[in-house]
PDB file of C-alpha atoms in Angstrom:
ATOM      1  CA  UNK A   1     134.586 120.489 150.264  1.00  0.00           C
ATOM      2  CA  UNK A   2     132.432 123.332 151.727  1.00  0.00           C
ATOM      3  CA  UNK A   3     131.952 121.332 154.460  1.00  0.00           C
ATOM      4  CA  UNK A   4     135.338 121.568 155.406  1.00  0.00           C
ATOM      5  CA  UNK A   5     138.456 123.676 156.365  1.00  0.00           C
ATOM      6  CA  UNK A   6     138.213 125.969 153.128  1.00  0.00           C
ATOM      7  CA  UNK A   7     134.428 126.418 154.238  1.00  0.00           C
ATOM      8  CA  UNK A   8     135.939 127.400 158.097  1.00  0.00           C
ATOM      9  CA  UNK A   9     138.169 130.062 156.135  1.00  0.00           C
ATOM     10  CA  UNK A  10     135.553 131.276 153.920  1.00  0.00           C
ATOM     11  CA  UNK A  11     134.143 132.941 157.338  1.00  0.00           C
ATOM     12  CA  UNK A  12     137.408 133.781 158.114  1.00  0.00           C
ATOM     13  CA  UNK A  13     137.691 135.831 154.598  1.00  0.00           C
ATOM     14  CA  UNK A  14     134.708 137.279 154.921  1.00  0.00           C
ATOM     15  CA  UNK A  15     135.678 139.377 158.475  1.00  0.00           C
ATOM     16  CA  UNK A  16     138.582 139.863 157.059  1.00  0.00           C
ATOM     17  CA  UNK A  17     138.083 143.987 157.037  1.00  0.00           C
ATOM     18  CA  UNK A  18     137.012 143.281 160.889  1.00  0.00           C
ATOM     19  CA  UNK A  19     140.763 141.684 161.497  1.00  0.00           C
ATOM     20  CA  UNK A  20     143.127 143.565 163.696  1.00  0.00           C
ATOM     21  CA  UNK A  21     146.603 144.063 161.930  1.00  0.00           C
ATOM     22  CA  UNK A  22     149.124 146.283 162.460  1.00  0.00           C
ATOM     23  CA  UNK A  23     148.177 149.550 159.359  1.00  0.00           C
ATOM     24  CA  UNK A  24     151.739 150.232 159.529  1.00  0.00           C
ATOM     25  CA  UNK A  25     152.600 147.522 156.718  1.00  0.00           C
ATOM     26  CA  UNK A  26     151.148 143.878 155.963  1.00  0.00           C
ATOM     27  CA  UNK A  27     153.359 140.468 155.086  1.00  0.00           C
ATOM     28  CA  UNK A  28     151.981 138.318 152.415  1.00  0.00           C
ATOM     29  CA  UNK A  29     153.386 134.757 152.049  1.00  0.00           C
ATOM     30  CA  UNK A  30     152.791 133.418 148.195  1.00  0.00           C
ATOM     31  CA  UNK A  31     152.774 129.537 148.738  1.00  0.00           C
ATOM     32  CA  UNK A  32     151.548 126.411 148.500  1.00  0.00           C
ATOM     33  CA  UNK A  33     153.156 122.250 147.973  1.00  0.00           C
ATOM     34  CA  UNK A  34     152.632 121.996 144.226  1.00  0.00           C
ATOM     35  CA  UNK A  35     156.185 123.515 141.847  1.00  0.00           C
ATOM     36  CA  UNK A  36     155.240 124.936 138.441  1.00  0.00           C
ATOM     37  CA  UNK A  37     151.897 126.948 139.423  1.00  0.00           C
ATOM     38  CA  UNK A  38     154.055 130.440 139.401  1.00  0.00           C
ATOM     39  CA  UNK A  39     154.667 131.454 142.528  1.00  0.00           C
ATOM     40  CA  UNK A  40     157.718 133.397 141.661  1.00  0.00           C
ATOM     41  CA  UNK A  41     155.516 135.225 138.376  1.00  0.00           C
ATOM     42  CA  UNK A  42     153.076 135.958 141.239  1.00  0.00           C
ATOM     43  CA  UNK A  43     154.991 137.571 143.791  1.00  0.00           C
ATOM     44  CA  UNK A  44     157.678 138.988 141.547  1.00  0.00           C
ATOM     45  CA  UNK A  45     155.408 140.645 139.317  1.00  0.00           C
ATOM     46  CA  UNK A  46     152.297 141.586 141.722  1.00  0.00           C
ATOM     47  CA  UNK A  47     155.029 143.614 143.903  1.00  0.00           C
ATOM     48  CA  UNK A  48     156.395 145.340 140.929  1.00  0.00           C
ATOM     49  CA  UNK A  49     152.248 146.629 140.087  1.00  0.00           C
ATOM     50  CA  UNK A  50     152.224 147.777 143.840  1.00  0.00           C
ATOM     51  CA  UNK A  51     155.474 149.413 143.328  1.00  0.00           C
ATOM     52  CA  UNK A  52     154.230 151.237 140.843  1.00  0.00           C
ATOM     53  CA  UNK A  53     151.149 152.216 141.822  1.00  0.00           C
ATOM     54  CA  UNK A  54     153.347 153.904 144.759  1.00  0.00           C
ATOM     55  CA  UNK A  55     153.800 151.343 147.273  1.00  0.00           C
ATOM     56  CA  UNK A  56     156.513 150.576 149.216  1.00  0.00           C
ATOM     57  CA  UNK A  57     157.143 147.265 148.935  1.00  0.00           C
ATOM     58  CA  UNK A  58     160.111 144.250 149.620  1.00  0.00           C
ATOM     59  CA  UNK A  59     160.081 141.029 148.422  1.00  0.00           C
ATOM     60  CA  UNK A  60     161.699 138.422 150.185  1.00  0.00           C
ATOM     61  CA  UNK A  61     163.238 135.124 148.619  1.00  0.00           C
ATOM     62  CA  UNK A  62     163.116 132.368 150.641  1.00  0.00           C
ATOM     63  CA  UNK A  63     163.371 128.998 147.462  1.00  0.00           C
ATOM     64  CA  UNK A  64     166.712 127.920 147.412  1.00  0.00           C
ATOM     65  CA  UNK A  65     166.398 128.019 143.659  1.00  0.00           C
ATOM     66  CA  UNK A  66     166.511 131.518 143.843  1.00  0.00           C
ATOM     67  CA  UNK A  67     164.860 133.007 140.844  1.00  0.00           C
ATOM     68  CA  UNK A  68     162.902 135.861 142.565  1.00  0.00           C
ATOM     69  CA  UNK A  69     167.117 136.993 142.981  1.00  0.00           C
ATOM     70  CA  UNK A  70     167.851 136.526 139.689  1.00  0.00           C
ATOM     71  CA  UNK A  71     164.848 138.305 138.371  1.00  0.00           C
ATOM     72  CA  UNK A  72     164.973 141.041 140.745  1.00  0.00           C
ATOM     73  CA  UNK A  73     168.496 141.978 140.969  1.00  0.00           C
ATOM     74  CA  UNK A  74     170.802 143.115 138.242  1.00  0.00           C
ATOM     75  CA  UNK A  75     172.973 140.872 136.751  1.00  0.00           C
ATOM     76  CA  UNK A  76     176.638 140.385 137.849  1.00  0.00           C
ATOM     77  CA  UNK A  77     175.190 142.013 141.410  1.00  0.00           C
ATOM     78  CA  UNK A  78     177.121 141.289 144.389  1.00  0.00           C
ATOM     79  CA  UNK A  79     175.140 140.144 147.292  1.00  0.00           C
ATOM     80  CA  UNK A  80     177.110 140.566 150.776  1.00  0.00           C
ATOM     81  CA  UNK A  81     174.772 139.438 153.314  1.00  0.00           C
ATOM     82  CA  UNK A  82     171.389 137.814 152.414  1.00  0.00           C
ATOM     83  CA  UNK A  83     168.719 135.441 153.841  1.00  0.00           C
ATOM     84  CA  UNK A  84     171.582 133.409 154.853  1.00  0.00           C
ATOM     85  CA  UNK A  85     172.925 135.410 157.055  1.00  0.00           C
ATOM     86  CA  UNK A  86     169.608 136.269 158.169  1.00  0.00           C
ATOM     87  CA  UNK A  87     168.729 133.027 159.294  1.00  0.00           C
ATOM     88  CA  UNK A  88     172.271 131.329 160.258  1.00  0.00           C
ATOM     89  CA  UNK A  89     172.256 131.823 164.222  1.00  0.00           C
ATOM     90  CA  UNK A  90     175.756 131.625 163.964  1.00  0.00           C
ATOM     91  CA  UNK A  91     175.403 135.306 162.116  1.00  0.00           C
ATOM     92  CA  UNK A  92     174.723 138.488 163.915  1.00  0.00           C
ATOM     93  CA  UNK A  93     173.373 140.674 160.864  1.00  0.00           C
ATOM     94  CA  UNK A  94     171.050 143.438 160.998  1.00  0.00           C
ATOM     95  CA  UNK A  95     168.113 142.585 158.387  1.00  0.00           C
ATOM     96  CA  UNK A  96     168.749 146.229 156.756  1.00  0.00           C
ATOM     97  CA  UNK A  97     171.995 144.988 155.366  1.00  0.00           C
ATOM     98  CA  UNK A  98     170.178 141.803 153.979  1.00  0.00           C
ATOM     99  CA  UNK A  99     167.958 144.692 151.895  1.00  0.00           C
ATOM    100  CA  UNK A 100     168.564 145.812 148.274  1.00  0.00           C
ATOM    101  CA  UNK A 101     167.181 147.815 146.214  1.00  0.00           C
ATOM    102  CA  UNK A 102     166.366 146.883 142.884  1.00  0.00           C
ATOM    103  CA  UNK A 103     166.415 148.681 139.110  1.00  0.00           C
ATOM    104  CA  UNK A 104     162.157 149.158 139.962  1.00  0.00           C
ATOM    105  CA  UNK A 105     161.465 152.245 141.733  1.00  0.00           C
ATOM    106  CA  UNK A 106     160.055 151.629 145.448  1.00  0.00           C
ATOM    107  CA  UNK A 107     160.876 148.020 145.185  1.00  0.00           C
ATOM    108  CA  UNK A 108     163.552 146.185 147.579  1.00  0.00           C
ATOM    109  CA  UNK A 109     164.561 142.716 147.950  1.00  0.00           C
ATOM    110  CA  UNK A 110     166.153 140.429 150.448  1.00  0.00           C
ATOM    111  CA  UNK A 111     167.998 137.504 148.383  1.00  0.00           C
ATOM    112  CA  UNK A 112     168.874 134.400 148.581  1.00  0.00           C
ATOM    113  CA  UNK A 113     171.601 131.933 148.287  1.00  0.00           C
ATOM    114  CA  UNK A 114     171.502 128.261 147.120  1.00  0.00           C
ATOM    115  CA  UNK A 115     173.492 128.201 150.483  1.00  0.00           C
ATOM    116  CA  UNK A 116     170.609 128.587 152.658  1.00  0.00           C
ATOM    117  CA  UNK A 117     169.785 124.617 151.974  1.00  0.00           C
ATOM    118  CA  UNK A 118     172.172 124.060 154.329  1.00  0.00           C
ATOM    119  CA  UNK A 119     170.259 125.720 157.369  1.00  0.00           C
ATOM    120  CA  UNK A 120     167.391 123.033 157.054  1.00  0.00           C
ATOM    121  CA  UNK A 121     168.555 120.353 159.034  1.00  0.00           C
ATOM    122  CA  UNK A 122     169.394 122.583 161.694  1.00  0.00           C
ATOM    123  CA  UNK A 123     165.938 123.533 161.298  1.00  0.00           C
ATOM    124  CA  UNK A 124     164.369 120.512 161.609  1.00  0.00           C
ATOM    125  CA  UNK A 125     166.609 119.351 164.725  1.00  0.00           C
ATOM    126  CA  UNK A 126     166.006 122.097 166.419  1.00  0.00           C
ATOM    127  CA  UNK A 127     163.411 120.856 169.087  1.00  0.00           C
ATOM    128  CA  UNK A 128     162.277 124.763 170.577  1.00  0.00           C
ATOM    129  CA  UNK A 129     161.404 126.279 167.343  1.00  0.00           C
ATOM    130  CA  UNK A 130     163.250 128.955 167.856  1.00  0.00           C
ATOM    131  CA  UNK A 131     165.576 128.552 163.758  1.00  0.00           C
ATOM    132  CA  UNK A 132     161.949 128.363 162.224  1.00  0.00           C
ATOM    133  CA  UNK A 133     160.856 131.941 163.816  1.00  0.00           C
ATOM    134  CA  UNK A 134     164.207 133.319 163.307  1.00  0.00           C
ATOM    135  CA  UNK A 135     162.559 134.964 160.076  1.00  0.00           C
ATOM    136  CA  UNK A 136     159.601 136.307 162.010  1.00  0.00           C
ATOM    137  CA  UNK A 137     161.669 137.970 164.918  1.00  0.00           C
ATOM    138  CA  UNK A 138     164.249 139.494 162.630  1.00  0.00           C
ATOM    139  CA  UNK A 139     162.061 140.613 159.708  1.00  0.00           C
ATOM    140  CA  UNK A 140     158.637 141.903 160.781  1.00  0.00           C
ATOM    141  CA  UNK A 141     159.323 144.552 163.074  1.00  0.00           C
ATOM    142  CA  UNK A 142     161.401 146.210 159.949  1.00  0.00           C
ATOM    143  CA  UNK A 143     159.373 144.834 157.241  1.00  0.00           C
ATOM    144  CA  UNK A 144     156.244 146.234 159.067  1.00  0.00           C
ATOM    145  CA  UNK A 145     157.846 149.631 159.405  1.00  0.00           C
ATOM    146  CA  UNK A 146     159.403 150.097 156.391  1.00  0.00           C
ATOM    147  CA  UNK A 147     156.683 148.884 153.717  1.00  0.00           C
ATOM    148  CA  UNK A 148     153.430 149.006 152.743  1.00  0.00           C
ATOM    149  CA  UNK A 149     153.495 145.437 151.599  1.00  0.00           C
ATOM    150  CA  UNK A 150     156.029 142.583 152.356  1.00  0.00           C
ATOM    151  CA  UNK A 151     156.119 139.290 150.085  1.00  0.00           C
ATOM    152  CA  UNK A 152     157.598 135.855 150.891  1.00  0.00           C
ATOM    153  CA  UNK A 153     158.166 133.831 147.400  1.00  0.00           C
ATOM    154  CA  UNK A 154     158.168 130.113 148.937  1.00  0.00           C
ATOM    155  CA  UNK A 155     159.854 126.728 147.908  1.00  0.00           C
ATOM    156  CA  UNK A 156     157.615 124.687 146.171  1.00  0.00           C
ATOM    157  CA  UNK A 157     157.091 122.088 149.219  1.00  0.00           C
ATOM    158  CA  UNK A 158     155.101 122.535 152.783  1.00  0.00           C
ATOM    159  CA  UNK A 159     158.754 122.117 154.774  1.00  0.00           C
ATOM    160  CA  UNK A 160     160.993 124.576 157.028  1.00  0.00           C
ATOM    161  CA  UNK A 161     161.263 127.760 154.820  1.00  0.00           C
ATOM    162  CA  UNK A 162     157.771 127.498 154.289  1.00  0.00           C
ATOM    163  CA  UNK A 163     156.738 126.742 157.594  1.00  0.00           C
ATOM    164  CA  UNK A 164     158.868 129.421 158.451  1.00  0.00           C
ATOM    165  CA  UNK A 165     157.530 132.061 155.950  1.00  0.00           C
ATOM    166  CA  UNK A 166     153.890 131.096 157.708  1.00  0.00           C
ATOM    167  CA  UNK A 167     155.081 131.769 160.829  1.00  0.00           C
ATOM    168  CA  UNK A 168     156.219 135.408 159.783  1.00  0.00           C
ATOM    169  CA  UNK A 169     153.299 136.997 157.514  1.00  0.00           C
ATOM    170  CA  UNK A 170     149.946 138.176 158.388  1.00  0.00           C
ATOM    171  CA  UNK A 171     148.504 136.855 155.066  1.00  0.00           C
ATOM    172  CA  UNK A 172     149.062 133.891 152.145  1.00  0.00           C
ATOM    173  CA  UNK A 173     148.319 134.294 148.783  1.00  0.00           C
ATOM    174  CA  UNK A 174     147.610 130.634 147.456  1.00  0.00           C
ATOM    175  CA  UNK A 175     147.910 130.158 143.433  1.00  0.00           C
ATOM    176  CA  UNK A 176     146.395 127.403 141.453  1.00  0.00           C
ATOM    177  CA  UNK A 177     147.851 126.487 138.005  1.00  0.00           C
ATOM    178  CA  UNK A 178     145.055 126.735 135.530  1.00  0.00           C
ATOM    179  CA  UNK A 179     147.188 124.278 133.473  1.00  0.00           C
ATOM    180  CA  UNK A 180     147.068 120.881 135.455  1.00  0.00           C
ATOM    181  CA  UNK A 181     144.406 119.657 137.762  1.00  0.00           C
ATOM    182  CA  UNK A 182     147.237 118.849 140.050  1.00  0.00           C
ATOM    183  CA  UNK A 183     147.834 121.936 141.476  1.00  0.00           C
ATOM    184  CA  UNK A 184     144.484 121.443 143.243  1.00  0.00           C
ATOM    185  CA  UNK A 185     146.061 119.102 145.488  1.00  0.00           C
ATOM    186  CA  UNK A 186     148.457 121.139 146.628  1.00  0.00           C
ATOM    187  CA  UNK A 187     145.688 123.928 147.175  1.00  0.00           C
ATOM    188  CA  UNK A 188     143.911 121.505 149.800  1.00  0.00           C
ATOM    189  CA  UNK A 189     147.026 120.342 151.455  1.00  0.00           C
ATOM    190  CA  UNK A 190     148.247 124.379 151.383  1.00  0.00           C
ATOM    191  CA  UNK A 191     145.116 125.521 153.257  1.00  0.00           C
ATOM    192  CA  UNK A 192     145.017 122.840 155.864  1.00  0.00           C
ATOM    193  CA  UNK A 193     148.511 124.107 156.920  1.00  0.00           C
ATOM    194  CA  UNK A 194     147.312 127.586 156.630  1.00  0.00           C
ATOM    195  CA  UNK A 195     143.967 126.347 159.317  1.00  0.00           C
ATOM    196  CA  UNK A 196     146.867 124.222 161.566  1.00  0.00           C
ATOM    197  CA  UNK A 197     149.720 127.004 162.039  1.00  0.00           C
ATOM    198  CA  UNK A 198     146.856 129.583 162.495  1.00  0.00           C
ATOM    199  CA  UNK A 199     145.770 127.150 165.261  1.00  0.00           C
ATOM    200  CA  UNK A 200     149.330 127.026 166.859  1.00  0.00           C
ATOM    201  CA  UNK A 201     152.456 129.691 165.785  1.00  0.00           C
ATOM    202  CA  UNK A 202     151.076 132.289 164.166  1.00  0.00           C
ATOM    203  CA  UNK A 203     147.093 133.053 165.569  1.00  0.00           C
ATOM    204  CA  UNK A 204     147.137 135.819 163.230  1.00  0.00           C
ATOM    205  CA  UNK A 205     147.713 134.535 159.989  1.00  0.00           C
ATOM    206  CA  UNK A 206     144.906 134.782 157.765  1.00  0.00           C
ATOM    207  CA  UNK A 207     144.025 132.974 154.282  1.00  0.00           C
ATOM    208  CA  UNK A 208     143.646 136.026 151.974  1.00  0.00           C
ATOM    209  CA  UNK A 209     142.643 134.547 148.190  1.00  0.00           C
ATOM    210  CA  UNK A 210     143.239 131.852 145.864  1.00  0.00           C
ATOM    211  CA  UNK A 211     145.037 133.451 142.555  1.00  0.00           C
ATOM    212  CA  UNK A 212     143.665 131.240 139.416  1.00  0.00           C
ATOM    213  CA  UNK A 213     146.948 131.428 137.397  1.00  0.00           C
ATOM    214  CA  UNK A 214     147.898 130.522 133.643  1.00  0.00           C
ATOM    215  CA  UNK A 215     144.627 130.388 132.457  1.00  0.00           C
ATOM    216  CA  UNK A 216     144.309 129.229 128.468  1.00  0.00           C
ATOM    217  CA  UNK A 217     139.992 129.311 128.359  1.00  0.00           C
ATOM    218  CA  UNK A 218     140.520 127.694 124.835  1.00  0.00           C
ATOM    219  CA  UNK A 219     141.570 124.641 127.277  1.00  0.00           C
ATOM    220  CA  UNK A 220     139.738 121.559 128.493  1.00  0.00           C
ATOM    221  CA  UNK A 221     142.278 122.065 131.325  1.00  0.00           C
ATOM    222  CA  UNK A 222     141.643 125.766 132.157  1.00  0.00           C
ATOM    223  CA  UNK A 223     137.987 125.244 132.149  1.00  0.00           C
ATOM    224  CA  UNK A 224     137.932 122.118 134.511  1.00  0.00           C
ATOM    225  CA  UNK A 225     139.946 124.330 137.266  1.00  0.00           C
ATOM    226  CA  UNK A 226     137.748 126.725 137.141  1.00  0.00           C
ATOM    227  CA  UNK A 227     134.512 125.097 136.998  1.00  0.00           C
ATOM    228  CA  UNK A 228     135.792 122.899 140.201  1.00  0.00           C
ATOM    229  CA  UNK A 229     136.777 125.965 142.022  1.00  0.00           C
ATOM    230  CA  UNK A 230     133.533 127.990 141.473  1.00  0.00           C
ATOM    231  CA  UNK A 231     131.620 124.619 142.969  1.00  0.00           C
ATOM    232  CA  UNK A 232     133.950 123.919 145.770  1.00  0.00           C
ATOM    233  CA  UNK A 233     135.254 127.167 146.745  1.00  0.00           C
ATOM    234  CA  UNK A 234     132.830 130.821 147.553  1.00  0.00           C
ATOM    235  CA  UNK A 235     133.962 134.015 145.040  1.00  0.00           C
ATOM    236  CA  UNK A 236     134.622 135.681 148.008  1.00  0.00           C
ATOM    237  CA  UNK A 237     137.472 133.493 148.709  1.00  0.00           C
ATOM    238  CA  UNK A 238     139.146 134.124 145.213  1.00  0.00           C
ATOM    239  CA  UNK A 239     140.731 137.069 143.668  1.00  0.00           C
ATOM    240  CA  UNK A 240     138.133 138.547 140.893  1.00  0.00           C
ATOM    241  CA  UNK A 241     141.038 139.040 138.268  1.00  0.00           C
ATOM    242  CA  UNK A 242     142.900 136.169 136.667  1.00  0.00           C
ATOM    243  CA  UNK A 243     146.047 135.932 135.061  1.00  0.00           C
ATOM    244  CA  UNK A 244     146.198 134.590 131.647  1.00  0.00           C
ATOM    245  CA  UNK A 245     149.016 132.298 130.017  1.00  0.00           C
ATOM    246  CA  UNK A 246     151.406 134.591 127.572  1.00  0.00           C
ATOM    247  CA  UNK A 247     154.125 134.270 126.080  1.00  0.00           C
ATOM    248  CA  UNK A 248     155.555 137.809 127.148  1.00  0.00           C
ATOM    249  CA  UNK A 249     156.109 135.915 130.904  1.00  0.00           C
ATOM    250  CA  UNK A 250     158.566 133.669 129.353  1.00  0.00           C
ATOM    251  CA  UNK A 251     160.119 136.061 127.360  1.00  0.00           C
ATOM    252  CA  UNK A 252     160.046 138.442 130.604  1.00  0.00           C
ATOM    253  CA  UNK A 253     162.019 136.079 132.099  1.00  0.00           C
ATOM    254  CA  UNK A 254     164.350 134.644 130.229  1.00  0.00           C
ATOM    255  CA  UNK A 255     165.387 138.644 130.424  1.00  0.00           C
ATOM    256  CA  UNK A 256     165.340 138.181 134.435  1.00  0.00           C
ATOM    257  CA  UNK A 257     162.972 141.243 133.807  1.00  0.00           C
ATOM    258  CA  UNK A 258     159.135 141.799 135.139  1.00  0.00           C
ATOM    259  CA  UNK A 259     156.319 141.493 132.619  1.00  0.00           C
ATOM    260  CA  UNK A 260     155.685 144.923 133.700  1.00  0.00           C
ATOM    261  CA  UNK A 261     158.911 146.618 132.314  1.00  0.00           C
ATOM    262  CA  UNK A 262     159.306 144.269 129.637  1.00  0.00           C
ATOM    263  CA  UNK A 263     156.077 144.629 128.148  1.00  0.00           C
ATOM    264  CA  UNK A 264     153.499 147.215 129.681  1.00  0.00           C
ATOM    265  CA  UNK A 265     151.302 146.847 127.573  1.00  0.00           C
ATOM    266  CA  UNK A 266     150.776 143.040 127.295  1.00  0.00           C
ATOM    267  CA  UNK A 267     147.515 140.622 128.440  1.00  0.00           C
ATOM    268  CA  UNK A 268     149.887 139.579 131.200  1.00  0.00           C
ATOM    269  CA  UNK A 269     151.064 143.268 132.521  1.00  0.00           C
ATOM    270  CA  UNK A 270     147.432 144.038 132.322  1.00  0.00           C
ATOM    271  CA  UNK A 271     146.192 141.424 134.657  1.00  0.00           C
ATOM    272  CA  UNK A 272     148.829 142.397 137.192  1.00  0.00           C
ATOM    273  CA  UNK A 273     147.738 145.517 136.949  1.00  0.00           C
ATOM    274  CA  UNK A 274     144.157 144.651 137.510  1.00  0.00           C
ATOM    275  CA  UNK A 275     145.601 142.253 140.493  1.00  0.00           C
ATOM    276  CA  UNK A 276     147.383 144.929 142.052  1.00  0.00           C
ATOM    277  CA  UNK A 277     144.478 147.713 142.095  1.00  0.00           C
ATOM    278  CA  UNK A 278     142.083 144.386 143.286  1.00  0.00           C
ATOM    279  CA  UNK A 279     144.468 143.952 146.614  1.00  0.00           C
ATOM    280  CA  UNK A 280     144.301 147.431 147.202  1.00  0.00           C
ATOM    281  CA  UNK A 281     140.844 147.861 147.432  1.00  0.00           C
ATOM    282  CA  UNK A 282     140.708 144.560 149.878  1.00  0.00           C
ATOM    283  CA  UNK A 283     143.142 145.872 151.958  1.00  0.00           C
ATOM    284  CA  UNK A 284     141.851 149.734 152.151  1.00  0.00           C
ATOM    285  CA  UNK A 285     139.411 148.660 154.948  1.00  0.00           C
ATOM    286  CA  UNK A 286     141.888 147.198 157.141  1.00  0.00           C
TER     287      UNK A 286
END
């Protein structure tokens, strides 16, 4: 595989400090093909660690499914206008009134709606492109201004919300469930896209880390992952700290509640912890 597009990327990583992005705030997308390797863990509870470490930071729901909402926003909360309105060119809203805050100091989200299905065949039809950078024109020039860091949660597939979450963020985050050696086929197919919309829509979109998630090292499972990673992929192209599997995360959110507020001082709050401190230092030399 080093041979390859992940090798290409590895140089990529490497100037990353050299890239020129806008120090005003930076976009992360969280994705990749394969469902069940935690995306919405990830992105939920790495932008709660920023947030409190001080950061200013919005997370933006873009799966249907919507359980970034549901674990970000209070319960019974009533959402006016939200990624549906966003993206539905027959709308006219302003992406500030898309924006809520949530119960975790200097943390915002934009929802979503099981609605927003809907817009994907308009998506697809459309033949200039313009529905799939809808999200880019009407959310970076705020997101950039307003926050230190930006996350797009992702479906679990490579289609139009995805595509269109690519198309908007400066940086993906790719995870890889621990669990299964499945989810390394969605890591290949998840960087390839990563190499081909760099290539065409977005020129500035940059590969930032593989996240080894759920991690059990008592495992035959766990250990394979790893193992295949550290032969196929450089360090320098995967985040240093690891999250573990624990049963707080479940427990976190069956509570629609972070690990971080449900249970500081858990393995699992830990390693966010650690993961949020790690970003910081890659992204102080920007």
């Amino acid at each position: 595989m080093k041979g390859g597009t992940p090798f290409l990327l590895w140089h990529e990583c490497r100037s990353l400090h050299g890239a020129s992005v806008m120090k005003e705030g930076f976009i992360i997308a969280v994705a990749t093909n394969k469902g069940g390797v935690g995306k919405t863990t990830i992105t939920c509870n790495l932008g709660h660690a920023l947030a409190k470490l001080g950061k200013r930071v919005l997370i933006v729901d873009t799966d249907n499914q919507c359980n970034t909402t549901t674990t970000l926003m209070t319960r019974n909360f009533s959402i006016r206008d939200s990624l549906y309105e966003l993206l539905n060119p027959d709308d006219n809203v302003k992406v500030d009134s898309c924006v809520y805050a949530t119960p975790y100091a200097n943390l915002s989200c934009l929802p979503n709606v099981p609605e927003t299905s809907g817009l994907e065949p308009s998506m697809i039809e459309d033949k200039t492109g313009g529905l799939l950078c809808r999200l880019r024109e009407k959310l970076r020039p705020y997101a950039i201004g307003k926050f230190d860091y930006t996350f797009i949660d992702t479906p679990p597939n490579l289609g139009s919300f995805v595509l269109s979450a690519l198309y908007t963020a400066d940086f993906v985050i790719v995870p890889v469930s621990a669990r299964s050696t499945f989810s390394l086929e969605g890591l290949v197919k998840a960087i390839n896209l990563i190499e081909r919309i760099k290539n065409g829509k977005n020129p500035d979109l940059k590969f930032l880390r593989l996240l080894i998630n759920e991690v059990d090292r008592r495992t035959s499972s766990s250990k394979a992952v790893i193992e295949h990673l550290k032969h196929n992929f450089p360090r320098s192209m995967m985040f240093r700290t690891i999250i573990p599997i624990n049963a707080t995360f479940h427990q976190a959110e069956a509570l629609n509640k972070t690990i971080i507020v449900h249970n500081f001082s858990s393995i699992g709050s830990k390693a966010f912890r650690n993961l949020a401190t790690e970003v910081l230092d890659i992204f102080r030399g920007i």
